[in-house]
mmCIF file of C-alpha atoms and ligand atoms in Angstrom:
data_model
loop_
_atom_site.group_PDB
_atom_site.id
_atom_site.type_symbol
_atom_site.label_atom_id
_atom_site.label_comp_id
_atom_site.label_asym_id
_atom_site.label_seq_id
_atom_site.Cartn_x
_atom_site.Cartn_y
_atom_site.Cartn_z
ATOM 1 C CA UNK A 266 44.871 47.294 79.118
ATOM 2 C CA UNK A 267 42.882 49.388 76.518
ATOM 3 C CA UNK A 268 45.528 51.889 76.105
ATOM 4 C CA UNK A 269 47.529 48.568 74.810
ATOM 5 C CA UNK A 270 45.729 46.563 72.643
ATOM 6 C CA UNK A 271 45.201 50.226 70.768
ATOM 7 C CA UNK A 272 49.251 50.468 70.721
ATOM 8 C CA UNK A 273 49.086 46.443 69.418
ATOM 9 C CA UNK A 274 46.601 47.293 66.930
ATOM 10 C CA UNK A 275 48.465 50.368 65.893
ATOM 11 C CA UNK A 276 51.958 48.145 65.591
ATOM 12 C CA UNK A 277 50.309 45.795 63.591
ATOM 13 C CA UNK A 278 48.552 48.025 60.768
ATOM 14 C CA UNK A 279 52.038 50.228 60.241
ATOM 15 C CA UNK A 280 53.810 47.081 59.757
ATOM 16 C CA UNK A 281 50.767 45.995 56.854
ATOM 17 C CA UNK A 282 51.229 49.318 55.282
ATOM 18 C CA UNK A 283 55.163 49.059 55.610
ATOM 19 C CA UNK A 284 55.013 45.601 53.925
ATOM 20 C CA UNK A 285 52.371 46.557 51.237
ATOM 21 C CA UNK A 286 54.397 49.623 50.587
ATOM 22 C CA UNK A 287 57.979 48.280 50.627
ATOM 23 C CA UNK A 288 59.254 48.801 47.222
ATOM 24 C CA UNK A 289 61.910 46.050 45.143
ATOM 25 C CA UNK A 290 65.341 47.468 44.987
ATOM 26 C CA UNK A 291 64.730 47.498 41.517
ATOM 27 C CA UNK A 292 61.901 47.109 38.738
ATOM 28 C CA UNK A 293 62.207 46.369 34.890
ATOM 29 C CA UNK A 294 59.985 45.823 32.591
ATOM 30 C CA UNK A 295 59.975 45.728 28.588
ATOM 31 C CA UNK A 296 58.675 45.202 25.244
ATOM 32 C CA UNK A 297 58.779 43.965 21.310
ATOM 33 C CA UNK A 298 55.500 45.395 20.353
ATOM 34 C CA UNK A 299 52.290 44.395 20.591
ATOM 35 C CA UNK A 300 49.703 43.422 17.442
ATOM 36 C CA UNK A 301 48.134 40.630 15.656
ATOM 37 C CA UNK A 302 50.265 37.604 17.019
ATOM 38 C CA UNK A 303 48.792 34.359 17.420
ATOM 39 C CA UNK A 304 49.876 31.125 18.526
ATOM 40 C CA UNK A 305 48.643 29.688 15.092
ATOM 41 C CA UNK A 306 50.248 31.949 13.008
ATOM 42 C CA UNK A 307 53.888 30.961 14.795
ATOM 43 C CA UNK A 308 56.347 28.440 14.204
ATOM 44 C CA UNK A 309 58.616 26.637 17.137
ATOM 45 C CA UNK A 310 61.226 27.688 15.879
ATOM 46 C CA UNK A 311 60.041 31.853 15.751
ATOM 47 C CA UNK A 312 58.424 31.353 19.239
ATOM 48 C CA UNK A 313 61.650 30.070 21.017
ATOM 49 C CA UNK A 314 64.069 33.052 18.772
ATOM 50 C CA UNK A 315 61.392 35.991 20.435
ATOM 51 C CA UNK A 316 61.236 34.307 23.590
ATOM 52 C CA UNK A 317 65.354 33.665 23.754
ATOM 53 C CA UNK A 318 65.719 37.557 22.572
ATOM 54 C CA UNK A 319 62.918 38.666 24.840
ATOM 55 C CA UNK A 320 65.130 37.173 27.755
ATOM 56 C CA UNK A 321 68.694 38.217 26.541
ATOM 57 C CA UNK A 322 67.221 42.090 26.994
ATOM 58 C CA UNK A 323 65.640 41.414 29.935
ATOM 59 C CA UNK A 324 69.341 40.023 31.645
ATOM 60 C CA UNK A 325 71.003 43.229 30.214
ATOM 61 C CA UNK A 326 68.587 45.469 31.430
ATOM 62 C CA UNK A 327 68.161 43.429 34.941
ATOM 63 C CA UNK A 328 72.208 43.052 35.465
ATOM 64 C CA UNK A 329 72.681 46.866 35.413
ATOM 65 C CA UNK A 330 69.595 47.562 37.806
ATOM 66 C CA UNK A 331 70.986 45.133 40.040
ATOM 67 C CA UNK A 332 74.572 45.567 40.623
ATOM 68 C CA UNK A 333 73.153 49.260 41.100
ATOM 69 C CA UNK A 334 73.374 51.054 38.095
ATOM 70 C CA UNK A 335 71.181 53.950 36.945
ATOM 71 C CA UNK A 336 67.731 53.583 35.131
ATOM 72 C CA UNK A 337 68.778 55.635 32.487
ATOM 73 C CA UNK A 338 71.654 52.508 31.619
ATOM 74 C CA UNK A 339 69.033 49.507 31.937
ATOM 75 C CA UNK A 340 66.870 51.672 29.511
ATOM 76 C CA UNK A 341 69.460 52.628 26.568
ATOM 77 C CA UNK A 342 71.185 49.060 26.638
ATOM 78 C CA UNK A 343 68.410 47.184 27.113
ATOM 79 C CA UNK A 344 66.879 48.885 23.900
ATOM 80 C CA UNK A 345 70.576 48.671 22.139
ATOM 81 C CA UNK A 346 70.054 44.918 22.114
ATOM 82 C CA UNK A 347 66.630 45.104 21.025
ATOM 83 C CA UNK A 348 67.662 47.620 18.074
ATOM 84 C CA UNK A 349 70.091 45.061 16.730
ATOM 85 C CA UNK A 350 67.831 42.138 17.316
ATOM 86 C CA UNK A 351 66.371 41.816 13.463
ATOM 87 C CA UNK A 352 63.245 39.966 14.913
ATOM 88 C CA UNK A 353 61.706 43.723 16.091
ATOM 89 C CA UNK A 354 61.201 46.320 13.959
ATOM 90 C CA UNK A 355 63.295 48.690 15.644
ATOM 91 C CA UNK A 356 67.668 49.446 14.463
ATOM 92 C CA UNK A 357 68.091 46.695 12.200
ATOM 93 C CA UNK A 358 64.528 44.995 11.889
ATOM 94 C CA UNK A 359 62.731 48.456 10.893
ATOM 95 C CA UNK A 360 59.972 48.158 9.003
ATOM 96 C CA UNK A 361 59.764 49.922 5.123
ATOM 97 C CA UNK A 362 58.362 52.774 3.961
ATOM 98 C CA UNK A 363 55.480 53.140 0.696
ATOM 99 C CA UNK A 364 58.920 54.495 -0.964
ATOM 100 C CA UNK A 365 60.702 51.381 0.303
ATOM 101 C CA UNK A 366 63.163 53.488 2.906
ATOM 102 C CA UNK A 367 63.689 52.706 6.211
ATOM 103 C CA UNK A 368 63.109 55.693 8.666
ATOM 104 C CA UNK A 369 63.568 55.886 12.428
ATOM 105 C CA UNK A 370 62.096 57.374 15.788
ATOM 106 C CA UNK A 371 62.939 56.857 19.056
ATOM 107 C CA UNK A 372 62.242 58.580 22.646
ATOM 108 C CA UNK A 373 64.476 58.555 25.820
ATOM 109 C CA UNK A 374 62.662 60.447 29.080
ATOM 110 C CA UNK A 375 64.549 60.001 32.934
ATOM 111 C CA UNK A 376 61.827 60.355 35.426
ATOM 112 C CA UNK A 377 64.485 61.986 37.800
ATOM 113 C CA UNK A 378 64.471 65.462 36.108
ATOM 114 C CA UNK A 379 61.754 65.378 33.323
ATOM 115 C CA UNK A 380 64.259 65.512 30.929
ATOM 116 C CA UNK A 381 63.424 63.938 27.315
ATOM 117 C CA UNK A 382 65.356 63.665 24.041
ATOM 118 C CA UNK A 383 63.460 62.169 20.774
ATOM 119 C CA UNK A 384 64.607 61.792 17.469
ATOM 120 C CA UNK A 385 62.262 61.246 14.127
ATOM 121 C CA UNK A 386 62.328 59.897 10.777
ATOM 122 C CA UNK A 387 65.760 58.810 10.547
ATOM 123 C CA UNK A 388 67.540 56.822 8.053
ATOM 124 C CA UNK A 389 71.526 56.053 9.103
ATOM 125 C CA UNK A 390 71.360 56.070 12.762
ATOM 126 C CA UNK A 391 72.484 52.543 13.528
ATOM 127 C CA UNK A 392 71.195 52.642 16.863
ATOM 128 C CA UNK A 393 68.292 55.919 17.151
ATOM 129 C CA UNK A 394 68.039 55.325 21.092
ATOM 130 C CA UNK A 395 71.690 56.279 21.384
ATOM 131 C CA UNK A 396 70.590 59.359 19.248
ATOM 132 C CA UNK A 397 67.481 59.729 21.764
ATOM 133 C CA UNK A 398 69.716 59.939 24.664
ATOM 134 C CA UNK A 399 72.222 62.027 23.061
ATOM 135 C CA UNK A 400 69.669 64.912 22.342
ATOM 136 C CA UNK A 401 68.201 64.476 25.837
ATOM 137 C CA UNK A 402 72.343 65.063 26.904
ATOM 138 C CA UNK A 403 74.160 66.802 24.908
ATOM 139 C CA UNK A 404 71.694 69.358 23.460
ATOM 140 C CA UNK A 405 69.756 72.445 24.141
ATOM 141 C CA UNK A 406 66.851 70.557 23.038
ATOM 142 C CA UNK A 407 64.128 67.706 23.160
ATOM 143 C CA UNK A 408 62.917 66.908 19.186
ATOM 144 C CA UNK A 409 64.929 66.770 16.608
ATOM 145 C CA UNK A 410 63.983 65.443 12.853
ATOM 146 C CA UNK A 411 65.270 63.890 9.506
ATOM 147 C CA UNK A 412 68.640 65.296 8.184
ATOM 148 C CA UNK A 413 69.102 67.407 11.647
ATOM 149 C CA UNK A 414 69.057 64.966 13.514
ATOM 150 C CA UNK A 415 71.519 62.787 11.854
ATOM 151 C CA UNK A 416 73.663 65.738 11.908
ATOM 152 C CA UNK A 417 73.439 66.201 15.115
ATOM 153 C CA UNK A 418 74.058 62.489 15.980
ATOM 154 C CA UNK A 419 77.303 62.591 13.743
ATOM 155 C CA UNK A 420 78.332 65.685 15.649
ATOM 156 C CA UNK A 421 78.228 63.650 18.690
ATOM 157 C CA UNK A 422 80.027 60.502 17.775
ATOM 158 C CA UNK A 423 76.866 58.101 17.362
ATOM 159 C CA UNK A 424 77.545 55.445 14.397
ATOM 160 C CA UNK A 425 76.106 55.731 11.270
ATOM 161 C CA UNK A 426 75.424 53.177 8.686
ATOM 162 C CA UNK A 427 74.306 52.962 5.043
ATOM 163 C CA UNK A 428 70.954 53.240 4.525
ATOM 164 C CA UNK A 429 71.222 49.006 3.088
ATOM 165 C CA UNK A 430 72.344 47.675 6.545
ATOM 166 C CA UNK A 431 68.640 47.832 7.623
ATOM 167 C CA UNK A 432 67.366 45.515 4.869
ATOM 168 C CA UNK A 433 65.838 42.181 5.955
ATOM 169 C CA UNK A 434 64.452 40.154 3.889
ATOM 170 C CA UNK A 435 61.318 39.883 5.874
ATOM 171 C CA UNK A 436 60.405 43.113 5.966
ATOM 172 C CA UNK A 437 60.758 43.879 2.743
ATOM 173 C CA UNK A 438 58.180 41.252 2.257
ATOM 174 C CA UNK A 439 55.569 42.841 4.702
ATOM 175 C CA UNK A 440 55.568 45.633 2.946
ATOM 176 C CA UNK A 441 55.016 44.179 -0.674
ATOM 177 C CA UNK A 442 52.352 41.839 1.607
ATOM 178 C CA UNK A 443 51.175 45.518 2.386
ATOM 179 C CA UNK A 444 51.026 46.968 -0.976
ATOM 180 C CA UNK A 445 49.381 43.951 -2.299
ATOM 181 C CA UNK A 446 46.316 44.516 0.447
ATOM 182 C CA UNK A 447 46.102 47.990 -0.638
ATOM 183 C CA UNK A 448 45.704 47.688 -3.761
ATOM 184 C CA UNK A 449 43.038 45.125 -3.403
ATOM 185 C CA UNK A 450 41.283 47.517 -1.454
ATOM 186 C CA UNK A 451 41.400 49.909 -4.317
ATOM 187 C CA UNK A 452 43.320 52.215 -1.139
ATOM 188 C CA UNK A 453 45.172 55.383 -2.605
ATOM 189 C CA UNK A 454 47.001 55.593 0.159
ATOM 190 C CA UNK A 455 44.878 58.104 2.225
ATOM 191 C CA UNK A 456 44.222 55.169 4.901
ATOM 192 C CA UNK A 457 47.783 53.261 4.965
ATOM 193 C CA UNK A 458 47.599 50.838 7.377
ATOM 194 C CA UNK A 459 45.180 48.243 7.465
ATOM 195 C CA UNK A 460 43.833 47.040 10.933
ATOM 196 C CA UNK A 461 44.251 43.619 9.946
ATOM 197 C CA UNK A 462 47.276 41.157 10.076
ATOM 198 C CA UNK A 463 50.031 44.042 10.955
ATOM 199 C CA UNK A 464 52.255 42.653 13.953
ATOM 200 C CA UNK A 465 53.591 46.290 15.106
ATOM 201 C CA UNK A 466 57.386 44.928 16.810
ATOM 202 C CA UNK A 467 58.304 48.266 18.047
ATOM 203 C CA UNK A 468 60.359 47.988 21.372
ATOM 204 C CA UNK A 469 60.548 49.996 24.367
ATOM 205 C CA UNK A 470 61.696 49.515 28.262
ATOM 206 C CA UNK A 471 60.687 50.888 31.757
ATOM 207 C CA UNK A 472 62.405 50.649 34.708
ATOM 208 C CA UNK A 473 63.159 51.681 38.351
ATOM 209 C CA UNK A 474 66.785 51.529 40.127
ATOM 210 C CA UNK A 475 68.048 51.292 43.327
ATOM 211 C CA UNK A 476 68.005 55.278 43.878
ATOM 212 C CA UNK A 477 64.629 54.964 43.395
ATOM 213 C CA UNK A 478 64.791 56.555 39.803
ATOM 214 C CA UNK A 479 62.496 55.882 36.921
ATOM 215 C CA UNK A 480 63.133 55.883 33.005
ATOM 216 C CA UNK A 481 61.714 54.914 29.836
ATOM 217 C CA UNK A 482 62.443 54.733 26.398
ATOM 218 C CA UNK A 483 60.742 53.233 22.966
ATOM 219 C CA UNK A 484 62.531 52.643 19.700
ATOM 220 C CA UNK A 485 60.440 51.768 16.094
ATOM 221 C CA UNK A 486 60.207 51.626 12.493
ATOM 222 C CA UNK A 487 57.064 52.896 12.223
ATOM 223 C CA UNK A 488 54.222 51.379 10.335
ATOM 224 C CA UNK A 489 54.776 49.407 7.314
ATOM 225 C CA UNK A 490 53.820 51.194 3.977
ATOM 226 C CA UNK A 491 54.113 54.873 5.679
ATOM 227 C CA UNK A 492 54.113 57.542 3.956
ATOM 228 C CA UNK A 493 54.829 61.199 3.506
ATOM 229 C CA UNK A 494 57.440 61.241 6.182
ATOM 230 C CA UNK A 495 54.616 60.022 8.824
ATOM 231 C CA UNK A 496 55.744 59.980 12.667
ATOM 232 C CA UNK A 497 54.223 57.797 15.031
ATOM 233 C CA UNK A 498 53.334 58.014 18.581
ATOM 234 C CA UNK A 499 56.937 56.116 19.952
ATOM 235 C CA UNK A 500 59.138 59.507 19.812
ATOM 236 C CA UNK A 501 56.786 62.365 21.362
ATOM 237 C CA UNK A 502 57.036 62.790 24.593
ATOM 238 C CA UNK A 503 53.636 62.234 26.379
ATOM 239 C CA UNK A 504 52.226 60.078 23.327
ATOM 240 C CA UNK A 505 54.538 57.191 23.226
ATOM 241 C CA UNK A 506 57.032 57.249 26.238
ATOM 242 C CA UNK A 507 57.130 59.182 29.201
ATOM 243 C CA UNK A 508 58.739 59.226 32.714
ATOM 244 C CA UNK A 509 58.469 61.019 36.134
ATOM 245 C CA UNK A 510 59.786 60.207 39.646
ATOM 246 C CA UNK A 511 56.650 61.422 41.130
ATOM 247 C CA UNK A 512 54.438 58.525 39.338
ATOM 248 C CA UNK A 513 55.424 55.978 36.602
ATOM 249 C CA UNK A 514 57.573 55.469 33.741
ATOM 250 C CA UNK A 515 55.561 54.053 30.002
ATOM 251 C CA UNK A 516 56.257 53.093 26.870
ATOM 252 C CA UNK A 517 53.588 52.504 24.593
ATOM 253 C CA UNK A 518 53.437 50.233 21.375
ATOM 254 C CA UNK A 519 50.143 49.882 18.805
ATOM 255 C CA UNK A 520 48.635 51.838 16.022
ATOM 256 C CA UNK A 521 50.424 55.050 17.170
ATOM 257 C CA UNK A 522 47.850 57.832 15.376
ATOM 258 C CA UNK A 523 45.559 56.800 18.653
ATOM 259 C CA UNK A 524 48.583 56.596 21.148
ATOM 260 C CA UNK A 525 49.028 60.536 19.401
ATOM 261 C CA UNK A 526 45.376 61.615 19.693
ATOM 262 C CA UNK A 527 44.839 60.699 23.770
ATOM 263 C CA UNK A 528 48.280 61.003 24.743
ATOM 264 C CA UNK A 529 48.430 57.607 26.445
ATOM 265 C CA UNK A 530 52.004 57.631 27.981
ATOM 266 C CA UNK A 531 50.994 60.957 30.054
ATOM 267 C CA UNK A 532 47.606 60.345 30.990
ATOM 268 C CA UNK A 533 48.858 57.064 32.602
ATOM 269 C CA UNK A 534 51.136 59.134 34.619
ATOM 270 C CA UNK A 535 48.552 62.430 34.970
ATOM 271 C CA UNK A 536 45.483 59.668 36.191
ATOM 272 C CA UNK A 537 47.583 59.236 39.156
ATOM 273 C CA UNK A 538 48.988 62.442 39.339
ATOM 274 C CA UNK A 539 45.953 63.997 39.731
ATOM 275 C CA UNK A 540 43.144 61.070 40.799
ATOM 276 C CA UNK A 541 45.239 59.514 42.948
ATOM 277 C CA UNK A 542 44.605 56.273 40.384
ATOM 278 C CA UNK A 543 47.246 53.292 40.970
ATOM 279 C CA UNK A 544 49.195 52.278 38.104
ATOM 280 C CA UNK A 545 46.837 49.465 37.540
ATOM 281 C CA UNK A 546 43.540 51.106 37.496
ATOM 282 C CA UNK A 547 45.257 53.677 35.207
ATOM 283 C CA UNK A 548 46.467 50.824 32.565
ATOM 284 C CA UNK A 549 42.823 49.419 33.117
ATOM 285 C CA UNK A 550 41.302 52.989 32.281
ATOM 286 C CA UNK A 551 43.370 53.964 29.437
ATOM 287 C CA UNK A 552 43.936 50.553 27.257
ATOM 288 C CA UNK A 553 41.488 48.290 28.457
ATOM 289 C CA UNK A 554 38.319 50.534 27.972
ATOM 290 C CA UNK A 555 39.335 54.381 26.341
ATOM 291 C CA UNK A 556 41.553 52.373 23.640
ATOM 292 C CA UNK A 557 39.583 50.005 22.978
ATOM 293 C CA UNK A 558 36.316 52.464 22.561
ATOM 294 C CA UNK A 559 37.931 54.664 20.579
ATOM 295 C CA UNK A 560 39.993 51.896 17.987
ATOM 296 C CA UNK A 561 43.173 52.068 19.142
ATOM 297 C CA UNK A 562 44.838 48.730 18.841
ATOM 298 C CA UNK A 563 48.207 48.323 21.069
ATOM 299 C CA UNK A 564 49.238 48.278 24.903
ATOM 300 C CA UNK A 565 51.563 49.399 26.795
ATOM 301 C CA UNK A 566 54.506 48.597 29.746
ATOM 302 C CA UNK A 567 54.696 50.654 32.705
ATOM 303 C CA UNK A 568 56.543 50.654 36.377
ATOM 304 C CA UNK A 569 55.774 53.108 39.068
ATOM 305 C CA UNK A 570 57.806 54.581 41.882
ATOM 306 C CA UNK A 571 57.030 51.761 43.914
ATOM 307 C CA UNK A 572 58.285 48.969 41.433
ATOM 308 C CA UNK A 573 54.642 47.818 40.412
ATOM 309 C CA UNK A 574 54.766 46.802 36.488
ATOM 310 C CA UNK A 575 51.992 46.427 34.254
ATOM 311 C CA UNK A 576 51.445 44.974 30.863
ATOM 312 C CA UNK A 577 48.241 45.547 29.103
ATOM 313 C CA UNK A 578 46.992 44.989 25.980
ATOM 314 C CA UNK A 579 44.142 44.799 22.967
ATOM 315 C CA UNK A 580 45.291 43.310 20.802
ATOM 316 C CA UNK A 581 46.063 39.756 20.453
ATOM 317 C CA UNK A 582 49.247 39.810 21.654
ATOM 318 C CA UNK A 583 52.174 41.880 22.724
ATOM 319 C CA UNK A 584 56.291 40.552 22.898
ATOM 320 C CA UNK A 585 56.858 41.529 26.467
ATOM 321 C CA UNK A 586 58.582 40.541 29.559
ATOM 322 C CA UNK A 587 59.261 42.061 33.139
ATOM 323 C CA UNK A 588 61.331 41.178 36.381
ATOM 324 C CA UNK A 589 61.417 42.631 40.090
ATOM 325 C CA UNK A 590 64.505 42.007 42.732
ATOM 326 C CA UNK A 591 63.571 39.028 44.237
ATOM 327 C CA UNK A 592 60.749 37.622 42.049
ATOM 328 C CA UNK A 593 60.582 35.009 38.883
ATOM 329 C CA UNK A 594 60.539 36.831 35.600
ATOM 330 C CA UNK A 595 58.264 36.732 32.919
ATOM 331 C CA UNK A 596 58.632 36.465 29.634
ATOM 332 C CA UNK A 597 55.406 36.238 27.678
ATOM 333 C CA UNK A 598 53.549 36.247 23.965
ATOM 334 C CA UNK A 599 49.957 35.461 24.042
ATOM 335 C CA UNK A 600 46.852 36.531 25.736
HETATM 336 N N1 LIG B 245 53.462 52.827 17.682
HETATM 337 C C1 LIG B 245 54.316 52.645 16.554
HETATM 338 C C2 LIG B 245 53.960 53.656 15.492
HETATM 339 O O1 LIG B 245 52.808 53.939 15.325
HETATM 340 C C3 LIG B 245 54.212 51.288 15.953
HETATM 341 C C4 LIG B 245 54.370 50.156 16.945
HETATM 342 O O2 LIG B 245 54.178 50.324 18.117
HETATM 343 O O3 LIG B 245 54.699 49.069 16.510
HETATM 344 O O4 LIG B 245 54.839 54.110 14.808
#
């Protein structure tokens, strides 16, 4: 009688663990960067485009995942869409430069083999994630920059554009907006970016497939009013974007010289590497409280090998959206 109730009790805590562990056949979640956006400062009309666009990507990226197509896919067309989407600064929505240019990074990483391929401070690549992707594929390498790395991207069939296609009007404002603030400031330039008003918009994804494979990948402009050929945190590995099988795949968005200095996208992964931390406590760790001590404005979007997502933030608010196999979506804004 014993013996059995221990077998019942047994049964009935493998079948908790089996249910608490039972991972969706597929996990995706994305974003359109995170910064000072407030409800106030937005009209109808801007809120339903971002949340409309915000849902488009999330379809592409979900239909892949679930008629059983490869991480890798959900991530590069998923970002495609955002990269031609002019309402994030990312393909045709980048941001300007002090000298009024528009230059490029992007990061691709598959969690399946550690392999990563990044491109920097580009200026023709219509579409830098297919340039990401292409380094990670078709090269002996992981980083390549400027003029190189359009070569390269040329070499390898990826479409090029004039320089002009990635005017927008509105950007081009921001950055006289920016130039204006600086110069109130009396700023010469040696502290660029003011902490105030800049709504970041660069867009990344994260997502697991059916195999059970993770992969990430972020796409930006930058920081309006850049200078001197400055790289942000989006295109290194380990800073901005990062992916492995054996924990979680990240892409970051914010002020990227913090997202450099503590290498957010890899201690996410290393805190549960190596402490055993869930993805959560990790996000909680990292953005919530290291972040936010040290300065860093921004968050992040994550999924781990078991299809948990998470969103966080610090700043006021962050473009994002997510979506499991069998769950409601979300597509969100605010706080
Ligand atoms: N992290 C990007 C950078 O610093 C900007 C962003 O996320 O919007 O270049």
């Amino acid at each position: 009688m014993k013996n059995n109730i221990y077998l019942f009790l047994i049964c009935i805590s493998l079948m908790t663990n089996a249910c608490q562990t039972k991972r969706p056949a597929y996990a995706l979640a994305l974003h359109g960067g995170a910064g000072t956006i407030l409800k106030k400062n937005m009209t109808p009309e801007k809120e339903a485009a971002y949340l409309q666009a915000l849902n488009e990507a999330l379809t592409i990226g979900e239909n892949i995942l679930k008629s059983g197509g490869k991480a890798t896919d959900a991530v590069e067309k998923t970002i495609l869409y955002l990269e031609d989407c002019p309402l994030f600064n990312a393909g045709k929505g980048a941001v300007f430069t002090f000298e009024g240019k528009n230059e490029m990074d992007a990061a691709f990483m598959d969690g399946s083999n550690q392999k990563a391929g990044a491109v920097c401070g580009v200026t023709n690549i219509k579409n830098p994630i297919r340039a990401a992707r292409a380094v990670l594929e078709k090269s002996q390498h992981v980083f390549l920059s400027g003029r190189g790395a359009e070569i390269f991207a040329q070499s390898v069939g990826i479409d090029t554009v004039p320089p002009a296609y990635f005017f927008t009007q509105e950007r081009w404002d921001g950055l006289q907006k920016a130039k204006a603030a600086e110069q109130a400031k009396g700023n010469s330039g040696d502290l660029p970016f003011g902490k105030t008003d800049y709504k970041f918009g660069t867009v990344g994804v994260a997502c697991l497939d059916q195999m059970g494979n993770l992969a990430a990948g972020t796409s930006t402009g930058g920081m309006t009013n850049k200078r001197w050929n400055r790289i942000g945190d989006a295109p290194v590995i380990g800073a901005g974007t990062y992916a492995d099988n054996a924990t979680a795949a990240v892409s970051c968005t914010g002020h990227g010289e913090f997202f450099l200095r503590y290498t957010v996208a890899r201690d996410i992964c290393a805190l549960m590497e190596y402490k055993g931390s869930t993805l959560e406590a990790a996000g909680e760790q990292i953005v919530m409280k290291k972040l936010v001590e040290k300065g860093g404005e921004g968050g992040l979007i994550a999924v781990d090998k078991n299809g948990n997502i998470i969103m966080p933030f610090n700043s006021e608010g962050m473009y994002r959206a997510c979506v499991k196999a069998g769950e409601a979506r979300k597509v969100l804004i605010y706080k």
